[in-house]
Coordinates of C-alpha atoms in Angstrom, one line a residue:
X1 CA -64.2 35.9 103.3
X2 CA -61.1 37.9 102.4
X3 CA -60.3 38.0 98.6
X4 CA -56.9 36.3 99.2
X5 CA -56.4 33.1 101.2
X6 CA -53.0 31.9 102.1
X7 CA -53.0 28.2 102.8
X8 CA -50.0 26.4 104.3
X9 CA -49.4 22.8 102.9
X10 CA -46.9 20.0 103.6
X11 CA -45.4 17.2 101.8
X12 CA -48.5 15.2 102.4
X13 CA -50.4 17.6 100.0
X14 CA -54.2 17.6 99.8
X15 CA -54.3 14.7 102.3
X16 CA -52.7 16.8 105.0
X17 CA -55.2 19.6 104.9
X18 CA -58.1 20.0 107.1
X19 CA -61.9 19.3 105.7
X20 CA -62.6 22.9 106.3
X21 CA -59.8 24.1 103.9
X22 CA -60.4 22.0 100.9
X23 CA -63.7 23.6 99.8
X24 CA -61.7 27.0 100.1
X25 CA -59.3 25.7 97.6
X26 CA -61.8 24.1 95.3
X27 CA -63.8 27.1 94.9
X28 CA -60.8 29.3 94.2
X29 CA -60.9 31.6 91.0
X30 CA -57.2 31.7 91.1
X31 CA -54.6 29.1 92.5
X32 CA -51.0 30.4 93.0
X33 CA -48.2 28.0 94.1
X34 CA -45.0 26.3 93.1
X35 CA -45.0 23.5 90.6
X36 CA -45.0 21.1 93.5
X37 CA -48.0 22.7 95.3
X38 CA -50.1 22.9 92.2
X39 CA -49.5 19.2 91.3
X40 CA -51.6 18.3 94.6
X41 CA -54.7 19.9 92.8
X42 CA -54.6 18.6 89.1
X43 CA -58.4 18.6 88.8
X44 CA -59.2 22.1 89.9
X45 CA -61.2 24.7 87.8
X46 CA -59.1 27.5 89.1
X47 CA -56.9 29.6 86.9
X48 CA -53.4 28.5 88.0
X49 CA -50.4 30.8 88.4
X50 CA -47.0 29.2 88.8
X51 CA -45.1 30.9 91.5
X52 CA -41.7 31.6 89.6
X53 CA -40.7 35.3 89.9
X54 CA -41.9 36.4 93.2
X55 CA -42.0 40.1 92.0
X56 CA -44.0 39.3 88.9
X57 CA -46.5 37.2 91.0
X58 CA -46.8 39.7 93.6
X59 CA -47.6 42.6 91.2
X60 CA -50.1 40.3 89.3
X61 CA -51.9 39.7 92.7
X62 CA -52.1 43.3 93.5
X63 CA -53.5 44.1 89.9
X64 CA -56.0 41.2 90.5
X65 CA -57.0 42.5 93.9
X66 CA -57.3 46.2 92.5
X67 CA -59.5 44.7 89.7
X68 CA -62.0 43.4 92.3
X69 CA -62.8 40.3 90.2
X70 CA -65.2 38.0 91.8
X71 CA -64.2 34.9 93.8
X72 CA -61.1 34.4 95.8
X73 CA -57.5 33.7 95.1
X74 CA -55.6 31.0 97.1
X75 CA -51.9 31.2 97.5
X76 CA -50.2 27.9 98.5
X77 CA -47.2 27.9 100.7
X78 CA -44.9 25.6 102.5
X79 CA -45.7 25.0 106.3
X80 CA -46.5 28.1 108.1
X81 CA -46.4 31.2 105.5
X82 CA -45.5 33.6 108.4
X83 CA -42.4 31.5 109.6
X84 CA -39.6 32.4 107.1
X85 CA -42.1 32.0 104.3
X86 CA -44.2 33.9 101.6
X87 CA -46.4 35.6 104.2
X88 CA -43.9 38.3 105.0
X89 CA -43.6 39.3 101.2
X90 CA -47.3 39.1 100.8
X91 CA -47.8 41.5 103.8
X92 CA -45.4 43.8 102.5
X93 CA -47.0 44.2 99.1
X94 CA -50.7 43.8 99.6
X95 CA -53.0 45.1 102.3
X96 CA -53.2 43.0 105.5
X97 CA -57.1 43.2 105.5
X98 CA -57.0 41.3 102.0
X99 CA -55.3 38.5 103.4
X100 CA -56.1 35.4 105.7
X101 CA -53.6 33.0 106.6
X102 CA -54.2 29.2 107.3
X103 CA -50.9 27.9 108.7
X104 CA -49.8 24.2 108.4
X105 CA -47.3 22.5 110.6
X106 CA -43.9 24.1 109.8
X107 CA -41.0 21.9 109.0
X108 CA -39.3 23.0 112.2
X109 CA -42.4 22.0 114.4
X110 CA -42.1 18.6 112.6
X111 CA -38.4 18.3 113.3
X112 CA -38.6 18.8 116.8
X113 CA -41.5 16.7 117.4
X114 CA -39.8 13.8 115.6
X115 CA -36.7 14.4 117.8
X116 CA -38.9 14.6 120.9
X117 CA -37.3 18.0 122.0
X118 CA -39.2 20.9 123.6
X119 CA -38.4 23.8 121.5
X120 CA -39.8 26.8 123.3
X121 CA -36.4 28.3 123.9
X122 CA -34.9 27.1 120.6
X123 CA -33.0 29.7 118.3
X124 CA -34.7 29.6 115.0
X125 CA -32.7 30.6 112.0
X126 CA -33.1 30.7 108.2
X127 CA -30.1 30.3 106.3
X128 CA -32.2 30.0 103.1
X129 CA -30.9 32.6 100.7
X130 CA -29.3 34.4 103.5
X131 CA -25.8 34.7 105.0
X132 CA -24.5 32.6 107.9
X133 CA -24.0 35.7 110.1
X134 CA -26.8 35.0 112.4
X135 CA -26.1 31.3 112.8
X136 CA -22.5 32.2 113.5
X137 CA -23.5 34.6 116.3
X138 CA -25.7 31.7 117.8
X139 CA -22.9 29.1 117.6
X140 CA -20.4 31.5 119.2
X141 CA -23.1 32.2 122.0
X142 CA -23.4 28.5 122.4
X143 CA -27.1 28.6 122.1
X144 CA -28.1 25.2 123.3
X145 CA -30.7 24.3 120.6
X146 CA -30.8 25.8 117.1
X147 CA -32.9 25.0 114.2
X148 CA -31.6 25.9 110.6
X149 CA -33.5 26.0 107.6
X150 CA -31.0 25.2 104.8
X151 CA -30.7 25.8 101.1
X152 CA -28.4 24.3 98.5
X153 CA -25.5 26.4 99.4
X154 CA -26.0 26.5 103.2
X155 CA -26.5 22.7 103.3
X156 CA -25.9 20.3 106.2
X157 CA -22.3 19.7 105.0
X158 CA -21.7 23.5 104.9
X159 CA -23.0 23.9 108.6
X160 CA -20.6 21.1 109.5
X161 CA -17.8 22.9 107.9
X162 CA -18.8 26.3 109.6
X163 CA -18.9 24.7 113.1
X164 CA -15.4 23.1 112.6
X165 CA -14.0 26.3 111.3
X166 CA -15.0 28.3 114.5
X167 CA -13.2 26.1 116.7
X168 CA -15.9 26.3 119.5
X169 CA -15.2 25.5 123.1
X170 CA -18.1 23.1 123.1
X171 CA -19.8 20.5 120.9
X172 CA -22.8 20.2 118.7
X173 CA -24.7 17.3 117.2
X174 CA -26.6 17.7 114.1
X175 CA -30.0 16.0 113.3
X176 CA -30.7 16.3 109.7
X177 CA -34.4 15.9 109.0
X178 CA -35.2 15.1 105.4
X179 CA -38.6 15.4 103.6
X180 CA -40.5 15.8 106.9
X181 CA -44.1 14.6 106.5
X182 CA -43.5 12.5 103.3
X183 CA -43.2 8.9 103.1
X184 CA -39.5 9.3 102.6
X185 CA -39.1 11.1 105.7
X186 CA -35.5 10.4 107.2
X187 CA -33.7 11.5 110.4
X188 CA -29.8 11.3 110.5
X189 CA -28.0 12.0 113.7
X190 CA -24.5 13.3 112.9
X191 CA -21.6 15.3 114.2
X192 CA -19.9 18.1 112.4
X193 CA -17.0 15.8 111.4
X194 CA -19.2 13.1 110.0
X195 CA -21.7 15.3 108.1
X196 CA -19.0 16.8 106.0
X197 CA -19.1 15.3 102.3
X198 CA -22.6 13.9 102.8
X199 CA -25.5 15.2 100.7
X200 CA -29.2 15.0 101.5
X201 CA -32.7 15.6 99.9
X202 CA -33.1 19.4 99.3
X203 CA -36.0 19.6 101.7
X204 CA -34.2 19.4 105.0
X205 CA -34.1 21.1 108.4
X206 CA -31.0 20.7 110.6
X207 CA -31.3 20.8 114.4
X208 CA -28.1 21.6 116.3
X209 CA -28.0 20.6 119.9
X210 CA -25.1 21.5 122.3
X211 CA -23.9 18.6 124.2
X212 CA -21.7 18.3 127.3
X213 CA -18.0 18.0 126.6
X214 CA -17.0 15.0 124.6
X215 CA -14.1 12.7 125.7
X216 CA -10.7 14.5 125.3
X217 CA -7.6 12.9 123.9
X218 CA -5.3 14.4 126.3
X219 CA -2.2 12.5 124.9
X220 CA -2.3 14.4 121.7
X221 CA -2.8 17.9 122.8
X222 CA -0.3 20.7 121.9
X223 CA 2.1 22.0 124.5
X224 CA 0.6 25.6 124.0
X225 CA -2.5 26.8 122.3
X226 CA -4.8 24.3 123.5
X227 CA -8.2 24.1 121.4
X228 CA -11.0 26.1 123.2
X229 CA -13.0 22.7 123.2
X230 CA -10.4 21.1 125.6
X231 CA -11.7 23.3 128.5
X232 CA -14.8 22.8 130.7
X233 CA -16.6 26.0 130.4
X234 CA -19.8 27.7 131.8
X235 CA -22.9 25.8 130.9
X236 CA -24.8 29.2 130.4
X237 CA -22.0 31.0 128.9
X238 CA -20.0 28.5 127.0
X239 CA -18.2 30.9 125.0
X240 CA -16.8 32.9 128.0
X241 CA -13.2 31.8 127.8
X242 CA -10.1 33.4 126.8
X243 CA -9.8 32.3 123.0
X244 CA -6.9 30.3 121.9
X245 CA -5.4 33.0 119.7
X246 CA -5.4 35.5 122.4
X247 CA -4.0 33.0 125.0
X248 CA -1.0 32.3 122.8
X249 CA -0.1 36.0 122.7
X250 CA -0.8 36.6 126.4
X251 CA 1.8 33.8 127.0
X252 CA 4.3 35.5 124.8
X253 CA 3.8 38.8 126.5
X254 CA 3.8 37.4 130.0
X255 CA 6.9 35.5 129.5
X256 CA 6.6 32.9 132.4
X257 CA 9.7 31.3 133.5
X258 CA 10.3 27.9 135.6
X259 CA 9.8 28.2 139.2
X260 CA 8.2 31.8 139.3
X261 CA 5.3 32.7 141.3
X262 CA 2.4 33.6 138.9
X263 CA -1.0 35.2 139.6
X264 CA -3.9 34.8 137.3
X265 CA -6.7 37.4 138.5
X266 CA -10.2 36.9 137.3
X267 CA -9.1 33.4 136.0
X268 CA -12.7 32.4 134.7
X269 CA -12.5 28.8 133.6
X270 CA -8.6 28.9 134.2
X271 CA -7.6 28.5 130.5
X272 CA -4.7 31.0 130.9
X273 CA -3.6 29.3 134.1
X274 CA -3.7 25.9 132.6
X275 CA -1.5 26.9 129.6
X276 CA 1.1 28.5 132.0
X277 CA 1.0 25.4 134.0
X278 CA 1.7 23.3 131.1
X279 CA 4.4 25.6 129.5
X280 CA 6.2 25.9 133.1
X281 CA 5.2 23.0 135.1
X282 CA 7.5 24.1 138.1
X283 CA 6.0 27.5 138.3
X284 CA 3.5 28.1 141.1
X285 CA 0.3 29.4 139.6
X286 CA -2.5 30.9 141.4
X287 CA -5.8 31.2 139.6
X288 CA -7.9 33.7 141.6
X289 CA -11.7 33.5 140.7
X290 CA -14.6 35.1 142.6
X291 CA -17.5 32.8 141.4
X292 CA -18.1 29.5 142.8
X293 CA -19.0 28.1 139.2
X294 CA -15.7 29.5 137.8
X295 CA -13.5 28.1 140.7
X296 CA -15.2 24.8 140.1
X297 CA -14.3 24.8 136.4
X298 CA -10.7 25.8 137.3
X299 CA -10.5 22.8 139.6
X300 CA -11.9 20.6 136.8
X301 CA -9.5 22.0 134.1
X302 CA -6.7 21.6 136.4
X303 CA -7.3 17.9 137.2
X304 CA -7.7 17.1 133.5
X305 CA -5.1 19.3 131.9
X306 CA -2.5 20.6 134.6
X307 CA -0.6 19.5 137.5
X308 CA -0.7 20.2 141.4
X309 CA 1.5 23.4 140.9
X310 CA -1.8 25.1 139.4
X311 CA -3.7 26.5 142.7
X312 CA -7.4 27.5 142.3
X313 CA -8.1 30.2 144.6
X314 CA -11.9 31.1 145.5
X315 CA -12.1 34.8 146.3
X316 CA -12.3 38.3 144.9
X317 CA -9.5 40.5 144.2
X318 CA -7.8 42.4 145.7
X319 CA -8.8 41.0 149.0
X320 CA -8.0 37.2 148.0
X321 CA -4.5 38.3 147.1
X322 CA -3.3 38.9 150.5
X323 CA -2.5 35.4 151.5
X324 CA -0.6 34.7 148.2
X325 CA 3.2 34.7 147.8
X326 CA 4.7 37.7 146.0
X327 CA 4.5 37.2 142.3
X328 CA 7.0 37.5 139.5
X329 CA 4.3 37.7 136.9
X330 CA 0.6 38.8 137.0
X331 CA -2.0 38.3 134.4
X332 CA -5.4 40.3 134.9
X333 CA -8.2 38.9 132.8
X334 CA -11.0 40.2 135.0
X335 CA -11.4 42.8 137.8
X336 CA -15.0 42.8 138.8
X337 CA -15.1 46.5 138.8
X338 CA -12.1 47.0 141.1
X339 CA -9.4 47.4 138.4
X340 CA -7.7 50.5 140.1
X341 CA -7.5 48.8 143.5
X342 CA -6.3 45.6 142.0
X343 CA -3.5 47.3 140.2
X344 CA -2.5 49.2 143.4
X345 CA -2.2 45.9 145.2
X346 CA -0.3 44.3 142.4
X347 CA 2.1 47.1 142.1
X348 CA 2.9 46.8 145.9
X349 CA 3.5 43.0 145.8
X350 CA 5.2 42.4 142.3
X351 CA 8.8 41.4 142.7
X352 CA 11.6 43.5 141.0
X353 CA 11.7 43.1 137.2
X354 CA 8.3 41.7 137.4
X355 CA 5.6 42.1 134.7
X356 CA 1.9 42.7 134.6
X357 CA -0.2 41.8 131.5
X358 CA -3.8 42.8 131.1
X359 CA -6.3 41.6 128.6
X360 CA -8.9 44.3 128.0
X361 CA -12.1 44.5 125.7
X362 CA -13.2 48.2 126.6
X363 CA -11.8 51.6 125.9
X364 CA -12.7 52.5 129.4
X365 CA -10.7 49.8 131.1
X366 CA -7.8 50.6 128.6
X367 CA -7.9 54.4 129.7
X368 CA -8.0 53.3 133.4
X369 CA -4.7 51.3 133.0
X370 CA -3.0 53.8 131.0
X371 CA -3.9 56.6 133.6
X372 CA -2.8 54.4 136.4
X373 CA 0.3 53.4 134.8
X374 CA 1.1 57.1 134.3
X375 CA 2.1 57.5 137.9
X376 CA 0.1 58.7 140.9
X377 CA 0.9 59.3 144.6
X378 CA -0.2 55.7 145.5
X379 CA 1.8 54.4 142.3
X380 CA 5.2 56.1 142.1
X381 CA 6.8 53.5 139.8
X382 CA 7.7 54.4 136.3
X383 CA 6.3 51.5 134.2
X384 CA 7.7 50.5 130.8
X385 CA 4.3 50.1 128.8
X386 CA 3.6 48.0 125.7
X387 CA 0.4 48.1 124.0
X388 CA -0.9 45.5 121.5
X389 CA -4.3 45.3 120.1
X390 CA -5.2 41.8 118.5
X391 CA -8.2 41.5 115.9
X392 CA -8.5 37.7 115.1
X393 CA -10.5 36.7 112.0
X394 CA -11.2 33.0 111.3
X395 CA -11.9 31.5 107.7
X396 CA -15.3 30.0 107.6
X397 CA -17.0 28.3 104.7
X398 CA -19.9 29.8 102.8
X399 CA -21.0 27.1 100.5
X400 CA -18.0 26.5 98.1
X401 CA -16.4 29.7 99.2
X402 CA -14.5 30.9 102.3
X403 CA -14.8 34.3 104.2
X404 CA -13.5 35.9 107.2
X405 CA -15.5 36.0 110.5
X406 CA -14.0 38.5 113.1
X407 CA -13.7 38.0 116.9
X408 CA -14.0 40.8 119.4
X409 CA -10.9 43.0 119.4
X410 CA -8.7 42.5 122.5
X411 CA -6.1 45.1 123.8
X412 CA -3.1 43.5 125.7
X413 CA -1.2 46.0 128.0
X414 CA 2.1 44.8 129.3
X415 CA 3.5 46.8 132.2
X416 CA 7.2 46.1 133.0
X417 CA 8.8 47.2 136.3
X418 CA 12.2 48.4 135.9

């Protein structure tokens, strides 16, 4: 038997351990654990070390190991010691061959079993003593199932604040699972709005489950700058939408007018087309999208948020542009690898005093547009070029404080035809 046995334990204490593990603990020369863990074994003969200062305890274990004293040391840890637990630190400070691990059911396993949710594809995050960066990234990706180990700062209410502050284009429900494995175990089903202001037992796990879009109050939406959550989005890529702050600037740069013909190329979910349609209801807006899923989303968002002057067009540019009327304004949000060809076709068709606006996320595409706008044999026009880079940062709560979380910078290029 290796000299250090690491035993996972739950809130049911000694009663939750297998009969094979109890003799291991009972024969220990040294028993290490938190006051709660040690309280489960009040009658043992082992020397007990309270797990307080981790560095002190780890050094003490190394010294005990180096002294080669008889007997074994048992370290008690919550749940599975190798799942965001003490096991990692033990392996960093002590030889692996001196350690044996006996995992108990983790709080996350218990949470998913109580909720009756398969969890092999879940995103597992510990916010215990850590920042919320990993959780923020998972939320922005729209991961469908996220389990979060909390702490007093990153508690369920703080997670609700974070979700609300991010203004996500989809919805999450929260299951707050308290005191799992104990007689006081409780499961709460909440939303980001309803969890704010509530307090829970210190030992809790939060499971976030992304849901299909909620009912939308279309009567109280703003004229421009619709919240991202107002739009139906791709189920596998829910964050793939032109964000609200960027859309507002696109509208300003595009300067759409009533009665104009407007092309939205690479329209995705149609969020920009919908905004144009609402701002200029008499303009004829053609939302061109090459994917069937995107085309379906544009139709869905047009029915819910727009009017019949928004026309979803299924096809790939530049070929899909041939049948459309000549435009006064063009927005290019996606090019499918054909940016130069699309720009050539747009230059041929754009009406006098027309305008093209592009939203670009890469340096390569920015370079392509600027080189093209400089003039070639195929593009003899002299374009008036405006460049704008937008870096949006959102304030998110971290416990009782607020900090900035940045979004991807976007370059907007406006090309004005003289």
